[in-house]
């Protein structure tokens, strides 16, 4: 077959013979092959662990972003109910960015999960093949002459070698994907460090305008609440107005004191 | 004839199916040559499905060398196109 299948077969077969040709003495094929098989199994286990680690990291980022989305949404609502549309806009913008990142992380976690499943499956298949190889070589040794046994065992080694090459391919793809995800996780971390997803009251040292506005907004509404309460207690609008004028009057005292002094002088 | 789907399983297929496999494989190749993603995905899936539907899965404990090896089912057009030119799917 000259098509894709043929090309793929050629690539894998070249890989297999490369794996096996390293044993120069045919008598070493068995030992060498078995040693490579065991090494490969260990590599697959390590590969699975790497994928799991990458996945956990992305999941942690997801959790953190989900919390930010909730916080920003609450802040946007507060801002709207206070009539501060510009603040609500900032919060919603950040929320949207965080949501977009969340969706992307979600896709990637799913993809890593698929990779993990594939590798686990590959590991089981390779393990079964290696077990079969071990059994087969004993049977072959018992049934055939030394020269024939060598040929049969080499055939079996090639068969397992193909499985090994295939697992190697699955591993390489998983590693590539995991690397991409790591780069992605780094990018999200940079956005986080830059404060892209921060809630709008937590902008760090040196607070910006939005922060101050929001704080003054909440304190202003607290003052309004207190004032309304006072008005209610005193039972009349005029009384409340009079109470409000008290501090203002006190402030004016020094100013009125000076002209009084001037007048008396 | 023994066909492996990389990352999956090996299947035993009747020799008489070789011709049909060839046709399906050529359809995948022309999709690659035409850089047609949709055609690639569809034709490649058809090829894999044909093997799965018409082949008998070989047990994990059986040791056989494949006559044909198909790329893994999640291969992209870019990977398939670049597979045999650059570093290839199989690392050294």
mmCIF file of C-alpha atoms in Angstrom:
data_model
loop_
_atom_site.group_PDB
_atom_site.id
_atom_site.type_symbol
_atom_site.label_atom_id
_atom_site.label_comp_id
_atom_site.label_asym_id
_atom_site.label_seq_id
_atom_site.Cartn_x
_atom_site.Cartn_y
_atom_site.Cartn_z
ATOM 1 C CA UNK A 1 0.000 0.000 0.000
ATOM 2 C CA UNK A 2 1.450 3.263 -1.087
ATOM 3 C CA UNK A 3 -1.020 5.455 0.788
ATOM 4 C CA UNK A 4 -1.073 6.770 4.305
ATOM 5 C CA UNK A 5 -1.194 3.223 5.647
ATOM 6 C CA UNK A 6 1.885 2.240 3.704
ATOM 7 C CA UNK A 7 3.804 5.252 4.879
ATOM 8 C CA UNK A 8 2.808 4.724 8.477
ATOM 9 C CA UNK A 9 3.742 1.046 8.291
ATOM 10 C CA UNK A 10 7.140 1.931 6.867
ATOM 11 C CA UNK A 11 7.804 4.431 9.625
ATOM 12 C CA UNK A 12 6.816 2.010 12.372
ATOM 13 C CA UNK A 13 8.739 -0.889 10.893
ATOM 14 C CA UNK A 14 11.855 1.256 10.630
ATOM 15 C CA UNK A 15 11.337 2.152 14.251
ATOM 16 C CA UNK A 16 10.970 -1.483 15.272
ATOM 17 C CA UNK A 17 14.097 -2.598 13.480
ATOM 18 C CA UNK A 18 15.940 0.298 15.045
ATOM 19 C CA UNK A 19 14.751 -0.885 18.448
ATOM 20 C CA UNK A 20 15.890 -4.449 17.807
ATOM 21 C CA UNK A 21 18.986 -3.928 15.685
ATOM 22 C CA UNK A 22 20.824 -2.556 18.642
ATOM 23 C CA UNK A 23 21.335 -6.130 19.753
ATOM 24 C CA UNK A 24 24.133 -7.074 17.387
ATOM 25 C CA UNK A 25 24.469 -10.647 18.487
ATOM 26 C CA UNK A 26 21.232 -12.541 17.630
ATOM 27 C CA UNK A 27 21.613 -14.502 20.849
ATOM 28 C CA UNK A 28 21.257 -11.256 22.750
ATOM 29 C CA UNK A 29 17.995 -10.344 21.062
ATOM 30 C CA UNK A 30 15.879 -11.955 23.727
ATOM 31 C CA UNK A 31 17.572 -10.342 26.707
ATOM 32 C CA UNK A 32 17.909 -7.045 24.961
ATOM 33 C CA UNK A 33 14.320 -7.032 23.804
ATOM 34 C CA UNK A 34 13.025 -7.940 27.218
ATOM 35 C CA UNK A 35 15.131 -5.261 28.860
ATOM 36 C CA UNK A 36 13.787 -2.681 26.390
ATOM 37 C CA UNK A 37 10.255 -3.846 27.058
ATOM 38 C CA UNK A 38 10.592 -3.348 30.796
ATOM 39 C CA UNK A 39 12.194 0.077 30.271
ATOM 40 C CA UNK A 40 9.351 1.043 28.008
ATOM 41 C CA UNK A 41 6.777 0.057 30.616
ATOM 42 C CA UNK A 42 8.501 2.281 33.174
ATOM 43 C CA UNK A 43 8.550 5.136 30.692
ATOM 44 C CA UNK A 44 4.836 4.791 30.101
ATOM 45 C CA UNK A 45 4.171 4.969 33.835
ATOM 46 C CA UNK A 46 6.225 8.135 34.058
ATOM 47 C CA UNK A 47 4.382 9.521 31.028
ATOM 48 C CA UNK A 48 1.032 8.890 32.715
ATOM 49 C CA UNK A 49 2.242 10.623 35.888
ATOM 50 C CA UNK A 50 3.316 13.671 33.845
ATOM 51 C CA UNK A 51 -0.067 13.910 32.174
ATOM 52 C CA UNK A 52 -1.820 13.655 35.551
ATOM 53 C CA UNK A 53 0.375 16.427 36.994
ATOM 54 C CA UNK A 54 -0.343 18.732 34.061
ATOM 55 C CA UNK A 55 -4.041 17.998 34.369
ATOM 56 C CA UNK A 56 -4.088 18.773 38.106
ATOM 57 C CA UNK A 57 -2.408 22.089 37.503
ATOM 58 C CA UNK A 58 -5.014 23.086 34.938
ATOM 59 C CA UNK A 59 -7.787 21.983 37.286
ATOM 60 C CA UNK A 60 -6.408 24.188 40.068
ATOM 61 C CA UNK A 61 -6.411 27.126 37.692
ATOM 62 C CA UNK A 62 -9.977 26.310 36.750
ATOM 63 C CA UNK A 63 -11.085 26.403 40.392
ATOM 64 C CA UNK A 64 -9.396 29.740 40.966
ATOM 65 C CA UNK A 65 -10.936 31.230 37.832
ATOM 66 C CA UNK A 66 -14.383 29.948 38.769
ATOM 67 C CA UNK A 67 -14.117 31.789 42.091
ATOM 68 C CA UNK A 68 -13.100 34.972 40.305
ATOM 69 C CA UNK A 69 -16.073 34.703 37.955
ATOM 70 C CA UNK A 70 -18.480 34.464 40.903
ATOM 71 C CA UNK A 71 -16.811 37.390 42.688
ATOM 72 C CA UNK A 72 -16.778 39.615 39.611
ATOM 73 C CA UNK A 73 -20.395 38.803 38.886
ATOM 74 C CA UNK A 74 -21.390 39.828 42.418
ATOM 75 C CA UNK A 75 -19.434 43.050 42.089
ATOM 76 C CA UNK A 76 -21.046 43.839 38.752
ATOM 77 C CA UNK A 77 -24.474 43.420 40.362
ATOM 78 C CA UNK A 78 -23.518 45.675 43.267
ATOM 79 C CA UNK A 79 -22.239 48.300 40.882
ATOM 80 C CA UNK A 80 -25.416 48.210 38.796
ATOM 81 C CA UNK A 81 -27.677 48.518 41.821
ATOM 82 C CA UNK A 82 -25.615 51.519 42.876
ATOM 83 C CA UNK A 83 -26.112 53.034 39.434
ATOM 84 C CA UNK A 84 -22.398 52.835 38.575
ATOM 85 C CA UNK A 85 -22.525 51.496 35.047
ATOM 86 C CA UNK A 86 -18.828 52.105 34.327
ATOM 87 C CA UNK A 87 -17.766 49.988 37.283
ATOM 88 C CA UNK A 88 -20.177 47.243 36.307
ATOM 89 C CA UNK A 89 -18.657 47.302 32.831
ATOM 90 C CA UNK A 90 -15.121 46.772 34.167
ATOM 91 C CA UNK A 91 -16.257 43.866 36.324
ATOM 92 C CA UNK A 92 -18.166 42.270 33.448
ATOM 93 C CA UNK A 93 -15.222 42.658 31.088
ATOM 94 C CA UNK A 94 -12.963 40.823 33.514
ATOM 95 C CA UNK A 95 -15.611 38.209 34.068
ATOM 96 C CA UNK A 96 -15.831 37.593 30.320
ATOM 97 C CA UNK A 97 -12.075 37.160 29.969
ATOM 98 C CA UNK A 98 -12.058 34.748 32.888
ATOM 99 C CA UNK A 99 -14.946 32.791 31.375
ATOM 100 C CA UNK A 100 -13.215 32.493 28.015
ATOM 101 C CA UNK A 101 -10.091 31.177 29.724
ATOM 102 C CA UNK A 102 -12.224 28.767 31.716
ATOM 103 C CA UNK A 103 -13.747 27.300 28.580
ATOM 104 C CA UNK A 104 -10.329 26.851 27.040
ATOM 105 C CA UNK A 105 -8.978 25.197 30.203
ATOM 106 C CA UNK A 106 -11.976 22.911 30.259
ATOM 107 C CA UNK A 107 -11.294 21.713 26.709
ATOM 108 C CA UNK A 108 -7.687 21.075 27.603
ATOM 109 C CA UNK A 109 -8.445 19.162 30.774
ATOM 110 C CA UNK A 110 -10.766 16.955 28.725
ATOM 111 C CA UNK A 111 -8.027 16.391 26.173
ATOM 112 C CA UNK A 112 -5.475 15.494 28.828
ATOM 113 C CA UNK A 113 -7.962 13.079 30.332
ATOM 114 C CA UNK A 114 -8.249 11.386 26.940
ATOM 115 C CA UNK A 115 -4.451 11.186 26.727
ATOM 116 C CA UNK A 116 -4.272 9.713 30.203
ATOM 117 C CA UNK A 117 -6.843 7.087 29.275
ATOM 118 C CA UNK A 118 -4.999 6.201 26.084
ATOM 119 C CA UNK A 119 -1.680 5.838 27.851
ATOM 120 C CA UNK A 120 -3.189 3.728 30.605
ATOM 121 C CA UNK A 121 -4.739 1.528 27.949
ATOM 122 C CA UNK A 122 -1.406 1.334 26.089
ATOM 123 C CA UNK A 123 0.384 0.385 29.264
ATOM 124 C CA UNK A 124 -2.029 -2.478 29.911
ATOM 125 C CA UNK A 125 -1.687 -3.747 26.348
ATOM 126 C CA UNK A 126 2.086 -3.616 26.448
ATOM 127 C CA UNK A 127 2.124 -5.366 29.817
ATOM 128 C CA UNK A 128 -0.052 -8.153 28.398
ATOM 129 C CA UNK A 129 2.229 -8.490 25.360
ATOM 130 C CA UNK A 130 5.343 -8.656 27.525
ATOM 131 C CA UNK A 131 3.742 -11.353 29.662
ATOM 132 C CA UNK A 132 2.837 -13.280 26.521
ATOM 133 C CA UNK A 133 6.369 -12.865 25.224
ATOM 134 C CA UNK A 134 7.787 -14.325 28.421
ATOM 135 C CA UNK A 135 5.543 -17.367 28.219
ATOM 136 C CA UNK A 136 6.071 -17.817 24.490
ATOM 137 C CA UNK A 137 9.833 -17.833 24.663
ATOM 138 C CA UNK A 138 9.762 -20.727 27.156
ATOM 139 C CA UNK A 139 7.391 -22.690 24.945
ATOM 140 C CA UNK A 140 9.533 -21.995 21.885
ATOM 141 C CA UNK A 141 12.712 -23.058 23.656
ATOM 142 C CA UNK A 142 11.083 -26.333 24.691
ATOM 143 C CA UNK A 143 9.626 -27.138 21.262
ATOM 144 C CA UNK A 144 12.294 -26.101 18.780
ATOM 145 C CA UNK A 145 15.955 -26.655 18.154
ATOM 146 C CA UNK A 146 18.242 -23.858 19.284
ATOM 147 C CA UNK A 147 18.550 -22.348 15.793
ATOM 148 C CA UNK A 148 14.815 -22.516 15.114
ATOM 149 C CA UNK A 149 14.032 -21.170 18.561
ATOM 150 C CA UNK A 150 16.227 -18.172 17.876
ATOM 151 C CA UNK A 151 14.249 -17.376 14.722
ATOM 152 C CA UNK A 152 10.886 -17.811 16.448
ATOM 153 C CA UNK A 153 11.923 -15.710 19.397
ATOM 154 C CA UNK A 154 13.157 -12.996 17.059
ATOM 155 C CA UNK A 155 9.746 -13.007 15.388
ATOM 156 C CA UNK A 156 8.043 -12.650 18.742
ATOM 157 C CA UNK A 157 10.488 -9.902 19.677
ATOM 158 C CA UNK A 158 9.549 -8.074 16.495
ATOM 159 C CA UNK A 159 5.872 -8.415 17.373
ATOM 160 C CA UNK A 160 6.423 -6.994 20.838
ATOM 161 C CA UNK A 161 8.771 -4.420 19.314
ATOM 162 C CA UNK A 162 5.890 -3.179 17.193
ATOM 163 C CA UNK A 163 3.772 -2.811 20.322
ATOM 164 C CA UNK A 164 6.638 -0.935 21.947
ATOM 165 C CA UNK A 165 6.983 1.394 18.967
ATOM 166 C CA UNK A 166 3.267 2.010 19.101
ATOM 167 C CA UNK A 167 3.356 2.822 22.801
ATOM 168 C CA UNK A 168 6.312 5.095 22.054
ATOM 169 C CA UNK A 169 4.167 6.929 19.542
ATOM 170 C CA UNK A 170 1.291 7.308 22.030
ATOM 171 C CA UNK A 171 3.765 8.604 24.604
ATOM 172 C CA UNK A 172 5.274 11.133 22.239
ATOM 173 C CA UNK A 173 1.859 12.478 21.372
ATOM 174 C CA UNK A 174 0.935 12.704 25.044
ATOM 175 C CA UNK A 175 4.190 14.518 25.820
ATOM 176 C CA UNK A 176 3.611 16.995 22.970
ATOM 177 C CA UNK A 177 0.083 17.677 24.135
ATOM 178 C CA UNK A 178 1.150 18.006 27.760
ATOM 179 C CA UNK A 179 3.846 20.499 26.744
ATOM 180 C CA UNK A 180 1.237 22.551 24.899
ATOM 181 C CA UNK A 181 -0.996 22.505 27.960
ATOM 182 C CA UNK A 182 1.880 23.583 30.193
ATOM 183 C CA UNK A 183 2.508 26.533 27.902
ATOM 184 C CA UNK A 184 -1.196 27.318 28.089
ATOM 185 C CA UNK A 185 -1.191 27.079 31.897
ATOM 186 C CA UNK A 186 1.797 29.434 32.010
ATOM 187 C CA UNK A 187 -0.049 31.916 29.816
ATOM 188 C CA UNK A 188 -3.093 31.851 32.097
ATOM 189 C CA UNK A 189 -0.820 32.305 35.102
ATOM 190 C CA UNK A 190 0.698 35.379 33.467
ATOM 191 C CA UNK A 191 -2.753 36.834 32.916
ATOM 192 C CA UNK A 192 -3.533 36.150 36.565
ATOM 193 C CA UNK A 193 -0.289 37.784 37.681
ATOM 194 C CA UNK A 194 -1.141 40.822 35.561
ATOM 195 C CA UNK A 195 -4.407 41.158 37.511
ATOM 196 C CA UNK A 196 -6.596 40.432 34.513
ATOM 197 C CA UNK A 197 -9.034 38.370 36.574
ATOM 198 C CA UNK A 198 -8.675 40.220 39.877
ATOM 199 C CA UNK A 199 -11.842 41.350 41.538
ATOM 200 C CA UNK A 200 -12.184 45.062 41.199
ATOM 201 C CA UNK A 201 -11.768 45.858 44.903
ATOM 202 C CA UNK A 202 -8.510 43.933 45.171
ATOM 203 C CA UNK A 203 -6.143 45.761 42.901
ATOM 204 C CA UNK A 204 -3.212 45.537 45.267
ATOM 205 C CA UNK A 205 -1.113 48.297 46.706
ATOM 206 C CA UNK A 206 -1.691 51.818 45.507
ATOM 207 C CA UNK A 207 -5.402 51.238 44.809
ATOM 208 C CA UNK A 208 -6.665 52.707 41.577
ATOM 209 C CA UNK A 209 -9.623 54.952 40.850
ATOM 210 C CA UNK A 210 -12.102 52.141 40.503
ATOM 211 C CA UNK A 211 -11.153 50.813 43.889
ATOM 212 C CA UNK A 212 -11.556 54.189 45.578
ATOM 213 C CA UNK A 213 -14.776 54.900 43.756
ATOM 214 C CA UNK A 214 -16.233 51.600 44.814
ATOM 215 C CA UNK A 215 -15.171 52.081 48.416
ATOM 216 C CA UNK A 216 -16.518 55.603 48.569
ATOM 217 C CA UNK A 217 -19.648 54.299 46.911
ATOM 218 C CA UNK A 218 -20.231 51.701 49.593
ATOM 219 C CA UNK A 219 -19.359 54.132 52.401
ATOM 220 C CA UNK A 220 -21.575 56.752 50.816
ATOM 221 C CA UNK A 221 -24.487 54.347 50.685
ATOM 222 C CA UNK A 222 -23.793 53.398 54.312
ATOM 223 C CA UNK A 223 -23.986 57.104 55.236
ATOM 224 C CA UNK A 224 -27.196 57.406 53.239
ATOM 225 C CA UNK A 225 -28.592 54.412 55.135
ATOM 226 C CA UNK A 226 -27.615 55.919 58.472
ATOM 227 C CA UNK A 227 -29.115 59.225 57.513
ATOM 228 C CA UNK A 228 -32.360 57.593 56.465
ATOM 229 C CA UNK A 229 -32.419 55.752 59.798
ATOM 230 C CA UNK A 230 -31.847 58.990 61.724
ATOM 231 C CA UNK A 231 -34.586 60.724 59.769
ATOM 232 C CA UNK A 232 -36.918 57.890 60.687
ATOM 233 C CA UNK A 233 -36.042 58.117 64.407
ATOM 234 C CA UNK A 234 -36.532 61.873 64.595
ATOM 235 C CA UNK A 235 -39.849 61.485 62.800
ATOM 236 C CA UNK A 236 -39.599 64.496 60.478
ATOM 237 C CA UNK A 237 -37.668 65.653 57.406
ATOM 238 C CA UNK A 238 -36.948 68.999 59.060
ATOM 239 C CA UNK A 239 -35.520 67.434 62.169
ATOM 240 C CA UNK A 240 -33.193 65.281 60.038
ATOM 241 C CA UNK A 241 -32.119 68.359 58.136
ATOM 242 C CA UNK A 242 -31.403 70.149 61.368
ATOM 243 C CA UNK A 243 -29.295 67.239 62.638
ATOM 244 C CA UNK A 244 -27.371 67.267 59.374
ATOM 245 C CA UNK A 245 -26.609 70.928 59.731
ATOM 246 C CA UNK A 246 -25.047 70.521 63.159
ATOM 247 C CA UNK A 247 -21.536 69.558 62.035
ATOM 248 C CA UNK A 248 -21.636 72.215 59.315
ATOM 249 C CA UNK A 249 -22.482 74.827 61.908
ATOM 250 C CA UNK A 250 -19.626 73.676 64.115
ATOM 251 C CA UNK A 251 -17.204 74.020 61.213
ATOM 252 C CA UNK A 252 -18.345 77.563 60.592
ATOM 253 C CA UNK A 253 -17.720 78.573 64.196
ATOM 254 C CA UNK A 254 -14.096 79.634 63.818
ATOM 255 C CA UNK A 255 -15.002 81.584 60.684
ATOM 256 C CA UNK A 256 -17.771 83.462 62.478
ATOM 257 C CA UNK A 257 -15.557 83.914 65.509
ATOM 258 C CA UNK A 258 -13.018 85.952 63.554
ATOM 259 C CA UNK A 259 -15.452 88.556 62.184
ATOM 260 C CA UNK A 260 -16.935 88.762 65.703
ATOM 261 C CA UNK A 261 -13.495 89.585 67.027
ATOM 262 C CA UNK A 262 -12.994 92.127 64.283
ATOM 263 C CA UNK A 263 -16.371 93.653 65.054
ATOM 264 C CA UNK A 264 -15.607 93.871 68.773
ATOM 265 C CA UNK A 265 -12.127 95.268 68.116
ATOM 266 C CA UNK B 1 -3.763 -9.752 6.761
ATOM 267 C CA UNK B 2 -3.098 -8.038 10.082
ATOM 268 C CA UNK B 3 -3.828 -4.338 10.422
ATOM 269 C CA UNK B 4 -2.925 -2.229 13.426
ATOM 270 C CA UNK B 5 -4.684 0.967 14.328
ATOM 271 C CA UNK B 6 -1.998 2.821 16.195
ATOM 272 C CA UNK B 7 -2.844 3.484 19.830
ATOM 273 C CA UNK B 8 -5.682 0.985 19.616
ATOM 274 C CA UNK B 9 -5.615 -2.643 18.547
ATOM 275 C CA UNK B 10 -4.573 -5.070 15.864
ATOM 276 C CA UNK B 11 -7.222 -6.614 13.601
ATOM 277 C CA UNK B 12 -7.204 -9.692 11.404
ATOM 278 C CA UNK B 13 -8.799 -8.984 8.001
ATOM 279 C CA UNK B 14 -9.551 -11.177 5.008
ATOM 280 C CA UNK B 15 -7.035 -10.756 2.184
ATOM 281 C CA UNK B 16 -9.974 -10.032 -0.154
ATOM 282 C CA UNK B 17 -10.600 -6.740 1.648
ATOM 283 C CA UNK B 18 -7.210 -5.408 0.629
ATOM 284 C CA UNK B 19 -8.557 -3.709 -2.468
ATOM 285 C CA UNK B 20 -11.265 -1.828 -0.567
ATOM 286 C CA UNK B 21 -8.747 -0.775 2.083
ATOM 287 C CA UNK B 22 -6.546 0.564 -0.674
ATOM 288 C CA UNK B 23 -9.373 2.671 -2.069
ATOM 289 C CA UNK B 24 -10.191 4.090 1.345
ATOM 290 C CA UNK B 25 -6.531 4.795 1.981
ATOM 291 C CA UNK B 26 -6.187 6.617 -1.328
ATOM 292 C CA UNK B 27 -9.185 8.787 -0.464
ATOM 293 C CA UNK B 28 -7.379 9.838 2.715
ATOM 294 C CA UNK B 29 -4.230 10.597 0.733
ATOM 295 C CA UNK B 30 -6.007 12.801 -1.783
ATOM 296 C CA UNK B 31 -7.637 14.711 1.087
ATOM 297 C CA UNK B 32 -4.153 15.288 2.499
ATOM 298 C CA UNK B 33 -2.822 16.363 -0.887
ATOM 299 C CA UNK B 34 -5.779 18.733 -1.309
ATOM 300 C CA UNK B 35 -5.269 20.041 2.243
ATOM 301 C CA UNK B 36 -8.986 19.447 2.804
ATOM 302 C CA UNK B 37 -9.585 19.067 6.530
ATOM 303 C CA UNK B 38 -13.217 17.958 6.344
ATOM 304 C CA UNK B 39 -12.499 15.415 3.638
ATOM 305 C CA UNK B 40 -9.506 14.167 5.611
ATOM 306 C CA UNK B 41 -11.490 13.687 8.830
ATOM 307 C CA UNK B 42 -14.348 11.962 7.017
ATOM 308 C CA UNK B 43 -12.221 9.664 4.863
ATOM 309 C CA UNK B 44 -9.851 8.740 7.664
ATOM 310 C CA UNK B 45 -12.762 7.887 9.946
ATOM 311 C CA UNK B 46 -14.241 5.747 7.165
ATOM 312 C CA UNK B 47 -10.970 3.860 6.818
ATOM 313 C CA UNK B 48 -10.690 3.183 10.565
ATOM 314 C CA UNK B 49 -14.356 2.227 10.852
ATOM 315 C CA UNK B 50 -13.953 -0.194 7.965
ATOM 316 C CA UNK B 51 -11.084 -1.957 9.718
ATOM 317 C CA UNK B 52 -12.940 -2.072 13.037
ATOM 318 C CA UNK B 53 -16.145 -3.348 11.429
ATOM 319 C CA UNK B 54 -14.588 -5.937 9.135
ATOM 320 C CA UNK B 55 -11.651 -7.101 11.191
ATOM 321 C CA UNK B 56 -11.414 -9.487 14.075
ATOM 322 C CA UNK B 57 -9.670 -7.910 17.041
ATOM 323 C CA UNK B 58 -6.461 -9.657 18.068
ATOM 324 C CA UNK B 59 -6.139 -10.292 21.795
ATOM 325 C CA UNK B 60 -3.576 -8.402 23.848
ATOM 326 C CA UNK B 61 -1.803 -11.648 24.708
ATOM 327 C CA UNK B 62 -1.288 -12.597 21.065
ATOM 328 C CA UNK B 63 1.979 -11.514 19.510
ATOM 329 C CA UNK B 64 1.661 -10.723 15.811
ATOM 330 C CA UNK B 65 3.513 -8.443 13.463
ATOM 331 C CA UNK B 66 1.236 -6.180 11.432
ATOM 332 C CA UNK B 67 1.138 -6.058 7.661
ATOM 333 C CA UNK B 68 -0.306 -2.572 7.759
ATOM 334 C CA UNK B 69 -0.286 0.141 10.381
ATOM 335 C CA UNK B 70 -2.789 2.982 10.483
ATOM 336 C CA UNK B 71 -2.130 6.247 12.320
ATOM 337 C CA UNK B 72 -3.994 6.915 15.589
ATOM 338 C CA UNK B 73 -7.622 8.037 15.330
ATOM 339 C CA UNK B 74 -6.918 11.530 16.694
ATOM 340 C CA UNK B 75 -4.294 12.421 14.115
ATOM 341 C CA UNK B 76 -4.802 15.839 12.523
ATOM 342 C CA UNK B 77 -4.459 16.726 8.877
ATOM 343 C CA UNK B 78 -1.326 18.736 9.682
ATOM 344 C CA UNK B 79 0.219 15.777 11.486
ATOM 345 C CA UNK B 80 -0.694 13.396 8.692
ATOM 346 C CA UNK B 81 0.738 15.753 6.090
ATOM 347 C CA UNK B 82 3.921 16.397 8.042
ATOM 348 C CA UNK B 83 4.291 12.876 9.314
ATOM 349 C CA UNK B 84 6.692 11.628 6.724
ATOM 350 C CA UNK B 85 8.558 14.763 5.840
ATOM 351 C CA UNK B 86 9.886 16.152 9.082
ATOM 352 C CA UNK B 87 10.623 14.405 12.337
ATOM 353 C CA UNK B 88 7.624 12.194 11.847
ATOM 354 C CA UNK B 89 5.121 10.861 14.317
ATOM 355 C CA UNK B 90 7.516 8.326 15.679
ATOM 356 C CA UNK B 91 10.404 9.896 17.544
ATOM 357 C CA UNK B 92 13.861 8.350 17.375
#
